[in-house]
Short mmCIF file of C-alpha atoms in Angstrom, two decimals:
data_model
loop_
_atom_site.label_atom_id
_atom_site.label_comp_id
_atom_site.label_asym_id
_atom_site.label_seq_id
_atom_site.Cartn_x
_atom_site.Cartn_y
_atom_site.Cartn_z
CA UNK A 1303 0.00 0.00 0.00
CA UNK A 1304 1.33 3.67 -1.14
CA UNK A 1305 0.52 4.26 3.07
CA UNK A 1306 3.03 1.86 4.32
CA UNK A 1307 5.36 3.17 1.58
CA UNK A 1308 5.57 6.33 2.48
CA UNK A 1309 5.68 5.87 5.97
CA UNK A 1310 8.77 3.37 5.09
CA UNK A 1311 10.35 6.54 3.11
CA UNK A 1312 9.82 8.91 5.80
CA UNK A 1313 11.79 6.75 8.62
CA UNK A 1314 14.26 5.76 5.91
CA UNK A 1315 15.14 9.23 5.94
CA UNK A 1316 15.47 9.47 9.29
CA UNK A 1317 17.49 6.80 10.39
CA UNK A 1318 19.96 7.13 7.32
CA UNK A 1319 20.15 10.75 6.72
CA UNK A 1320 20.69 11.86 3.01
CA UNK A 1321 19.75 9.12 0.40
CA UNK A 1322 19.46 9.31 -3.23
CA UNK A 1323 16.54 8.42 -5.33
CA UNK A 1324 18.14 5.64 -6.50
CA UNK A 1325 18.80 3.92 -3.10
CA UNK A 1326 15.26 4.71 -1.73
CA UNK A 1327 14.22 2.83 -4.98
CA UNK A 1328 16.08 0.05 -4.00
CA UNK A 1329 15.40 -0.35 -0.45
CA UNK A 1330 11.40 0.53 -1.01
CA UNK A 1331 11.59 -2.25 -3.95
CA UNK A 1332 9.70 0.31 -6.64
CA UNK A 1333 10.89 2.59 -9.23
CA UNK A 1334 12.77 5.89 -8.88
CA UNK A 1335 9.93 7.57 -10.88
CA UNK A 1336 7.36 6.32 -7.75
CA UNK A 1337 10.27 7.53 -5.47
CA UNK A 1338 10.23 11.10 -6.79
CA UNK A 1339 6.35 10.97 -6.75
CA UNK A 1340 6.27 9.95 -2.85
CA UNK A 1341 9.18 12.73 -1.96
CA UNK A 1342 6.44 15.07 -3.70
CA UNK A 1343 3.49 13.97 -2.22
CA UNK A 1344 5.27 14.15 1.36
CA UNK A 1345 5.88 17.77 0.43
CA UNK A 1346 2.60 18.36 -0.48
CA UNK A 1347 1.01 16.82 3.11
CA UNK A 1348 4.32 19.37 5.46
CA UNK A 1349 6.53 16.72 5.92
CA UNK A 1350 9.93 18.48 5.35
CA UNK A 1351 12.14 16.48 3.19
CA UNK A 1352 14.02 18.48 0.65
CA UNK A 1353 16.40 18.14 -2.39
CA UNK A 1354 20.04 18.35 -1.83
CA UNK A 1355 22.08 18.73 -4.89
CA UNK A 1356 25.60 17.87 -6.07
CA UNK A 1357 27.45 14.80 -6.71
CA UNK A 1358 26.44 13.87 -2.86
CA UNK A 1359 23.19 15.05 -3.03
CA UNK A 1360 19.96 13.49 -2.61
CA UNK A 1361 16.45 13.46 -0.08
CA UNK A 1362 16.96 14.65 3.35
CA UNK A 1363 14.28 15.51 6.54
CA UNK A 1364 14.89 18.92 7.93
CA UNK A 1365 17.03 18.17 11.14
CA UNK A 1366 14.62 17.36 14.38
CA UNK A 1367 11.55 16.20 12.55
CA UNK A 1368 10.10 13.18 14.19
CA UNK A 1369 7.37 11.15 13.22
CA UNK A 1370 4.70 10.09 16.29
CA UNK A 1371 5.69 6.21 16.35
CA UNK A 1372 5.51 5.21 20.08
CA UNK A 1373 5.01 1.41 22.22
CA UNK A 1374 7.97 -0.47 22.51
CA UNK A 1375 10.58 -0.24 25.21
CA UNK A 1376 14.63 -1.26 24.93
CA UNK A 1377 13.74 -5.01 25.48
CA UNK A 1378 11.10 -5.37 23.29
CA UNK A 1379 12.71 -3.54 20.56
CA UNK A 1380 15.82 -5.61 21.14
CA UNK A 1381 14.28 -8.85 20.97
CA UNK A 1382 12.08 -7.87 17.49
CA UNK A 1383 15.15 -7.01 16.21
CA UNK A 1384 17.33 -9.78 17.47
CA UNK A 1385 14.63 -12.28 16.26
CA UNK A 1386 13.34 -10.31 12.58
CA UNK A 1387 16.24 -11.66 10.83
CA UNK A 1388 15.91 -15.15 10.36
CA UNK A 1389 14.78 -17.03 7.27
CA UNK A 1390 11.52 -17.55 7.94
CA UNK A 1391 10.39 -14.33 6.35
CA UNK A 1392 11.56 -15.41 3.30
CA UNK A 1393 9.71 -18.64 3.37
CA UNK A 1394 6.88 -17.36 2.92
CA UNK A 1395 7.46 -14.23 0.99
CA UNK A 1396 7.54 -11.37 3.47
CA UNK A 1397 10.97 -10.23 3.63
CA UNK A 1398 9.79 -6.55 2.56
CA UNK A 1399 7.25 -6.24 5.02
CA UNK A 1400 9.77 -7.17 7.73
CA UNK A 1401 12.17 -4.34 6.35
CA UNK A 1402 9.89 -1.93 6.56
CA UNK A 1403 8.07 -2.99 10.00
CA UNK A 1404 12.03 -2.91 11.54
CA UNK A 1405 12.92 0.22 10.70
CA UNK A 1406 9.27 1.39 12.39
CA UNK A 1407 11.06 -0.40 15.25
CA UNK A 1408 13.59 1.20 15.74
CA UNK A 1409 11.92 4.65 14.98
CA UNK A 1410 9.51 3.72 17.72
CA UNK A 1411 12.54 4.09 20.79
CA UNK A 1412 13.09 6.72 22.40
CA UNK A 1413 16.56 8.47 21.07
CA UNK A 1414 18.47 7.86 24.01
CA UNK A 1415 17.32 3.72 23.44
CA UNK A 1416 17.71 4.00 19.57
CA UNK A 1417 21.23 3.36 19.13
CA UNK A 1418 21.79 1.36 21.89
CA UNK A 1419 19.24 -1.02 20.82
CA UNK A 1420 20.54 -1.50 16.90
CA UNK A 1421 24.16 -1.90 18.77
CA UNK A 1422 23.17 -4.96 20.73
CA UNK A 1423 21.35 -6.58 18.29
CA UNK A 1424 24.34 -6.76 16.09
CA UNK A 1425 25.93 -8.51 18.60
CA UNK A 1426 23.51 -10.86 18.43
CA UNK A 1427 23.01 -13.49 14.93
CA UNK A 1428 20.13 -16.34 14.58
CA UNK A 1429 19.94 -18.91 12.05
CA UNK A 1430 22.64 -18.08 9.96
CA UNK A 1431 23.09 -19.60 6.52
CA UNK A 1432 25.70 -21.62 7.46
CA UNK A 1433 26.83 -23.70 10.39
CA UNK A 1434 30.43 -24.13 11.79
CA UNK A 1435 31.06 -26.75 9.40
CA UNK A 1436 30.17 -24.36 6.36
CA UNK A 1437 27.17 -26.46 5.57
CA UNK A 1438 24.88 -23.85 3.54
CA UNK A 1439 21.38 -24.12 4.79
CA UNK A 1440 19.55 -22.79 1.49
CA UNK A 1441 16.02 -22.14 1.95
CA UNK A 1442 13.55 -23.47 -1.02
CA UNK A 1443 12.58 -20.44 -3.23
CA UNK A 1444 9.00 -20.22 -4.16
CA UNK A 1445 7.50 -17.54 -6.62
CA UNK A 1446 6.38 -14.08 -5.12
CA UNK A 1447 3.58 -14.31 -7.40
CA UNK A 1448 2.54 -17.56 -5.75
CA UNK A 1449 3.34 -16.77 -2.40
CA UNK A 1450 1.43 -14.19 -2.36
CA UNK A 1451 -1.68 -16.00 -3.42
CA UNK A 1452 -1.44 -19.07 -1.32
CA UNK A 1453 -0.86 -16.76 1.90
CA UNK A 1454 -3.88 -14.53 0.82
CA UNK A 1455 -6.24 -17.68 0.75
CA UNK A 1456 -4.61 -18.70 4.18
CA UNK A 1457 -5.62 -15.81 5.81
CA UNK A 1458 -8.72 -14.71 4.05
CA UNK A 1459 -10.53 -18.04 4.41
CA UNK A 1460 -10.27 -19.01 0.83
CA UNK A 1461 -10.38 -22.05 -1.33
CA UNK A 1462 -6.98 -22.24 -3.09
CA UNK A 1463 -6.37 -23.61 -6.48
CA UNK A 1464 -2.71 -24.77 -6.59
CA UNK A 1465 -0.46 -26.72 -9.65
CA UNK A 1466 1.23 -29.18 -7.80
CA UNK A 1467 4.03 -30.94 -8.51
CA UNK A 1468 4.25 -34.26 -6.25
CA UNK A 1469 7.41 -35.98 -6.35
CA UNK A 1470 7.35 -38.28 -9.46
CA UNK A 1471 4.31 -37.11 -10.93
CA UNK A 1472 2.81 -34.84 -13.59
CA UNK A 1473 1.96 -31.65 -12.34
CA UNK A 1474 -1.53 -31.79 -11.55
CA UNK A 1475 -3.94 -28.63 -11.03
CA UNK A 1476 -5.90 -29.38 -7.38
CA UNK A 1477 -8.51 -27.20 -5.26
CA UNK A 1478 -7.55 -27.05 -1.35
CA UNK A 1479 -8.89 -25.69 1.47
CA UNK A 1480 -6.11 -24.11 3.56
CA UNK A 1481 -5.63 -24.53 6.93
CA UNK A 1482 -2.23 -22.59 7.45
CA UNK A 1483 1.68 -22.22 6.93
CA UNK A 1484 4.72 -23.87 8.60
CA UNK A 1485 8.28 -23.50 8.23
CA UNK A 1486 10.67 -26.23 9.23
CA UNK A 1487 14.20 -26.54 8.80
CA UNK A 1488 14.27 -23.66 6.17
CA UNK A 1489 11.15 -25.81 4.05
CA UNK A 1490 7.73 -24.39 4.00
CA UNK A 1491 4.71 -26.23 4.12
CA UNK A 1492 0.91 -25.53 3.35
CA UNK A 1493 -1.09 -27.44 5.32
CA UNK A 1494 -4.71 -28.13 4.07
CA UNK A 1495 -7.74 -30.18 3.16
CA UNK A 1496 -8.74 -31.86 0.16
CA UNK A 1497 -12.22 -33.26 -0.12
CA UNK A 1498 -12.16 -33.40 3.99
CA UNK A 1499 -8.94 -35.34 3.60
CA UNK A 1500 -5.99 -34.00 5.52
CA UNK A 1501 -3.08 -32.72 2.91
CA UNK A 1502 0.48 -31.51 3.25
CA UNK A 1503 2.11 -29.53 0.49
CA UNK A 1504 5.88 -28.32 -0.10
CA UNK A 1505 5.61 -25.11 -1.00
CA UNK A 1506 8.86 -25.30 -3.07
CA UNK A 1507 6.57 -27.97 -5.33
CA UNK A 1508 3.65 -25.44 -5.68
CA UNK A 1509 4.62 -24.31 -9.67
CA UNK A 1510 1.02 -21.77 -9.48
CA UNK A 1511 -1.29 -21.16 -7.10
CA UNK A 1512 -5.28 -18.72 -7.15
CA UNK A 1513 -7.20 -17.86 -4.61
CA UNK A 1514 -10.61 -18.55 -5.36
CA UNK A 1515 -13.52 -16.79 -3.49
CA UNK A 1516 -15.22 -19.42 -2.53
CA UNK A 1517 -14.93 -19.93 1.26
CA UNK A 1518 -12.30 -22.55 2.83
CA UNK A 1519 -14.03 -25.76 4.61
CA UNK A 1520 -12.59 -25.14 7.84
CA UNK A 1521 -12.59 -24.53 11.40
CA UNK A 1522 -12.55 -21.12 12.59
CA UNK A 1523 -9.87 -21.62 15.31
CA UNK A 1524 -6.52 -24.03 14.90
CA UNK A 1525 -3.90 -25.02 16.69
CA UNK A 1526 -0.90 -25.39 13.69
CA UNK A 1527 1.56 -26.82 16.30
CA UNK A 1528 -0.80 -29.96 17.29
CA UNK A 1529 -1.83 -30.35 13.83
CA UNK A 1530 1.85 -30.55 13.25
CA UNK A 1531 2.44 -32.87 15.30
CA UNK A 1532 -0.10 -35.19 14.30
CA UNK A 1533 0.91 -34.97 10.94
CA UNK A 1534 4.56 -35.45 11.26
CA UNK A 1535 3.49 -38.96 13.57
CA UNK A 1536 1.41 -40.06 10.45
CA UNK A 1537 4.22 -39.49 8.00
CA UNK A 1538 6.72 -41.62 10.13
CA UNK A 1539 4.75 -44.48 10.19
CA UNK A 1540 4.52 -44.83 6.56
CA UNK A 1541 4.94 -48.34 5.67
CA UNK A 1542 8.32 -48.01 3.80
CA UNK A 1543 10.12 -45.98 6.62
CA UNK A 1544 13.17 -47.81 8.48
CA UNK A 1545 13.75 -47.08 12.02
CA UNK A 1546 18.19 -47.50 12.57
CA UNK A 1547 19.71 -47.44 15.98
CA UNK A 1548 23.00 -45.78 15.10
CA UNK A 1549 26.05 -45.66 17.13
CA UNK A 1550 27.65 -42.38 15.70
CA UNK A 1551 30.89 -40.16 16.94
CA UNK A 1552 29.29 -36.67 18.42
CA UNK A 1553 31.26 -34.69 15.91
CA UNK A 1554 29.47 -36.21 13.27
CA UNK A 1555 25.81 -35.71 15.01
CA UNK A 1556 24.44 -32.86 13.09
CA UNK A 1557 25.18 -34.35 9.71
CA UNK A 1558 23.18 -37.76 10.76
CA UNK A 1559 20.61 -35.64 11.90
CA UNK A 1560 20.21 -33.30 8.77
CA UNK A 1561 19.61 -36.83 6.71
CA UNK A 1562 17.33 -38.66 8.89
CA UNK A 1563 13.55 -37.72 9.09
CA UNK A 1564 13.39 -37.73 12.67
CA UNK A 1565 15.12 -38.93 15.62
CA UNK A 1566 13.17 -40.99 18.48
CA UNK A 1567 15.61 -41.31 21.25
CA UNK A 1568 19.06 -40.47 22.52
CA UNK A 1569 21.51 -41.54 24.34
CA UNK A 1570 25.38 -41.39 25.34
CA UNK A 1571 27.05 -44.75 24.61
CA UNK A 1572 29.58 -45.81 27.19
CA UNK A 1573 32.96 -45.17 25.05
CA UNK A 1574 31.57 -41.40 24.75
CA UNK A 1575 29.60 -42.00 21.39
CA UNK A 1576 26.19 -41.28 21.66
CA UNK A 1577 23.44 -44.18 20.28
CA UNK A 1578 20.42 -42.68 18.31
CA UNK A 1579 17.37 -44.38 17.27
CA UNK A 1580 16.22 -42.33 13.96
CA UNK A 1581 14.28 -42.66 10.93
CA UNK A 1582 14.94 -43.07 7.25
CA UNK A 1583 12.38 -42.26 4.23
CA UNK A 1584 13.41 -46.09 3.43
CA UNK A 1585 16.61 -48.67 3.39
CA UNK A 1586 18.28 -46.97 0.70
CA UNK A 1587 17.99 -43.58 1.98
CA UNK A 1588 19.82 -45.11 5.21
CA UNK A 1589 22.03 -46.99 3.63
CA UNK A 1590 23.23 -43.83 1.43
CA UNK A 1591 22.93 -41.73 5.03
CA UNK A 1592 25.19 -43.76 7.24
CA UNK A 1593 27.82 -44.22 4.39
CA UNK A 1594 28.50 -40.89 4.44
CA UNK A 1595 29.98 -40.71 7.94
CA UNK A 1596 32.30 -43.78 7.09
CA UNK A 1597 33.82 -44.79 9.98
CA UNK A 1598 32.39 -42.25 12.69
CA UNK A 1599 28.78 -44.15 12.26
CA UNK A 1600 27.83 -48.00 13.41
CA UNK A 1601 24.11 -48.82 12.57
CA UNK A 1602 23.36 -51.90 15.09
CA UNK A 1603 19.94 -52.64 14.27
CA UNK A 1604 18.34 -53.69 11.60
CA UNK A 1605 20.35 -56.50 10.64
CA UNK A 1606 19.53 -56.45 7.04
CA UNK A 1607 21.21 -52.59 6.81
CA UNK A 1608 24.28 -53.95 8.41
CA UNK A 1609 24.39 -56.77 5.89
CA UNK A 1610 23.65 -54.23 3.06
CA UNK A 1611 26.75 -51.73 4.80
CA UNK A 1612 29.12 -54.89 5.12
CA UNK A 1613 28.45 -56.11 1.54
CA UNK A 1614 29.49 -52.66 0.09
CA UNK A 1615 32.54 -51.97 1.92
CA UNK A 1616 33.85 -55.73 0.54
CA UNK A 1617 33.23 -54.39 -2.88
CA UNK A 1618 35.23 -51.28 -2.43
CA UNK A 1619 37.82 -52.55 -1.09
CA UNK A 1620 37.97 -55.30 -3.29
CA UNK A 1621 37.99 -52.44 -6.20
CA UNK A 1622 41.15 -51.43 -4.98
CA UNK A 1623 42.86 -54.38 -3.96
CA UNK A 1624 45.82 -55.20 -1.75
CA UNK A 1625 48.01 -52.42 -1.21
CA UNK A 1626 50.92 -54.72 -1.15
#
C-alpha cells in the first residue's frame, strides 16, 4: 500500500540521513519515478524532506523532525530485532514487510534507546546460513507471485487452487482448502484439506497457485503446532520408513541428523559415542545416510542394513585391492 510506503520513506530518511533516489528505490523495492512521486506527495502533506544537490546530493528531513511512532521499550525492541532476521520471512514471501516494520522499530525508541538497541542486536546473529562446518542451509525459493496468493487464501478463508508438482508425478492442477503455513528446517509447508482429507504440500513444489472466493471448509480456530504434530506422527509411520539405531561419533551428530527424518531417542554410549534411534524415508535412503559418515557411524539394528553396509565396503575394497 502507497501508506506503508511512504511511511517506510519517511523513517528511511530518518534513520539514514541523506539518500538518493536511487537507493530509496532500491530499499522501497519500486521505481525511482514512484520515489520522486512519494518525496512530492510528502511535500505536499508538510513533511519536510528536501532536495540536496551535487554529486552527494539526494532526499533529506529537515534536522529534528520526528514522526509520532511510540510502544515499545529497549527489550522489546531488542528482541524484534534480534529475532526479525531469520529465514523464515523469506519462506513465505515477506521479507519486505519485515524491512519496513524494523525500521518502524527502531523509529519507535526513544533516542536515548535508539542506538543502543541497533548496537546490541548486532551482537547478536540467529539462524545463519551456514553452520560451523560451512554447511549452507539454502532455503527453497518459491514464486512471489505464488506466495502471495497461497498466503492470501490462508488468511482470508479461501479455497486455493494450486499446480502441484508431487514428487514423481505430472503436475496436476488441485482445489484445497487451507488450513495454514509452517516453516521447518528452512522448508515451508501448506497445510490443508482436500475433499475433507488432511493434505500436506511443499511449498517449493507449488509451480502456481489462485485464490478462489469461494470460502475454505474449515474450522474457525486451529492449533498449527498440534496439527503438526499429528501430521509429522502419520508421515513416520509410513509403511516403507526404516527405524536404525546408530552408534555415531558426536562430531558427526548434526550431519546424521540433517539426513534422517526424525530422531526418536538419545543416548550417550559408554565409550563417549552417543546411540540414536532415527528414521529413514526407506533402506536406501539409510544406507546412502550412514555411508557418508564412514567410519564415525555404526548402525546396530536392523540387521539387514548392516548386511547391506558390510556387503558394500567388501566391494570397495575389493575395487582397490591389496596395497601390497
Amino acid at each position: 500500500m502507497r501508506a506503508d510506503r511512504l511511511v517506510s520513506l519517511v523513517l528511511l530518511l530518518r534513520q539514514r540521513g541523506r539518500l538518493t533516489a536511487d537507493t530509496l528505490a532500491r530499499e522501497l523495492e519500486v521505481s525511482t519515478r514512484t520515489v520522486l512521486r512519494d518525496i512530492e506527495a510528502l511535500s505536499t502533506a508538510g513533511v519536510p524532506v528536501h532536495a540536496e544537490r551535487g554529486r552527494h546530493g539526494g532526499f533529506a528531513l529537515l534536522p529534528g523532525f520526528r514522526t509520532e511512532l511510540t510502544g515499545l521499550n529497549h527489550d522489546e525492541a531488542l528482541a524484534v530485532l534480534t529475532a526479525g532476521p531469520g529465514r523464515g520471512e523469506q519462506a513465505f514471501g515477506l521479507g519486505s514487510a519485515l524491512a519496513s516494520a524494523m525500521r518502524k522499530v527502531v523509529d519507535a525508541l526513544p533516542e536515548s534507546h535508539r542506538v543502543t538497541a541497533s548496537d546490541a542486536a548486532q551482537r547478536m546473529l540467529v539462524d545463519p546460513e551456514t553452520d560451523l562446518l560451512s554447511r549452507r542451509l539454502v532455503t527453497e525459493q518459491v514464486a512471489d507471485t505464488t506466495m502471495i496468493e497461497v498466503r492470501r487464501a490462508v488468511l482470508a478463508g479461501h479455497k486455493l487452487r494450486i499446480h502441484y508438482a508431487a514428487t514423481g508425478q505430472a503436475p496436476q492442477w488441485r482445489t484445497v482448502d487451507p488450513v495454514g503455513l509452517v516453516t521447518v528446517r528452512d522448508r515451508a509447508y501448506l497445510l490443508a484439506t482436500r475433499s475433507g482429507a488432511d493434505r500436506t504440500y511443499r511449498l517449493s513444489r507449488v509451480l502456481a497457485a489462485e485464490e478462489l472466493p469461494e470460502p475454505a471448509q474449515r474450522p474457525n480456530e486451529v492449533d498449527l503446532d498440534r496439527i503438526w504434530r499429528e501430521r509429522s506422527a502419520r508421515f513416520l509411520s509410513g509403511s516403507e520408513h526404516l527405524t536404525v539405531l546408530v552408534r555415531v561419533n558426536p562430531v558427526r551428530r548434526e550431519e546424521l541428523l540433517d539426513t534422517a527424518l526424525a530422531v526418536r531417542a538419545e543416548e550417550p554410549d559408554a565409550d563417549g559415542w552417543l546411540r540414536l534411534e532415527v528414521t529413514f524415508q526407506d533402506a536406501r535412503h539409510a544406507e546412502w545416510a550412514l555411508w557418508q559418515l564412514s567410519t564415525d557411524a555404526e548402525a546396530l539394528t536392523p540387521q539387514s542394513l548392516r548386511t547391506t553396509l558390510r556387503n558394500r565396503a567388501a566391494m570397495i575394497a575389493a575395487r582397490y585391492g591389496d596395497p601390497s
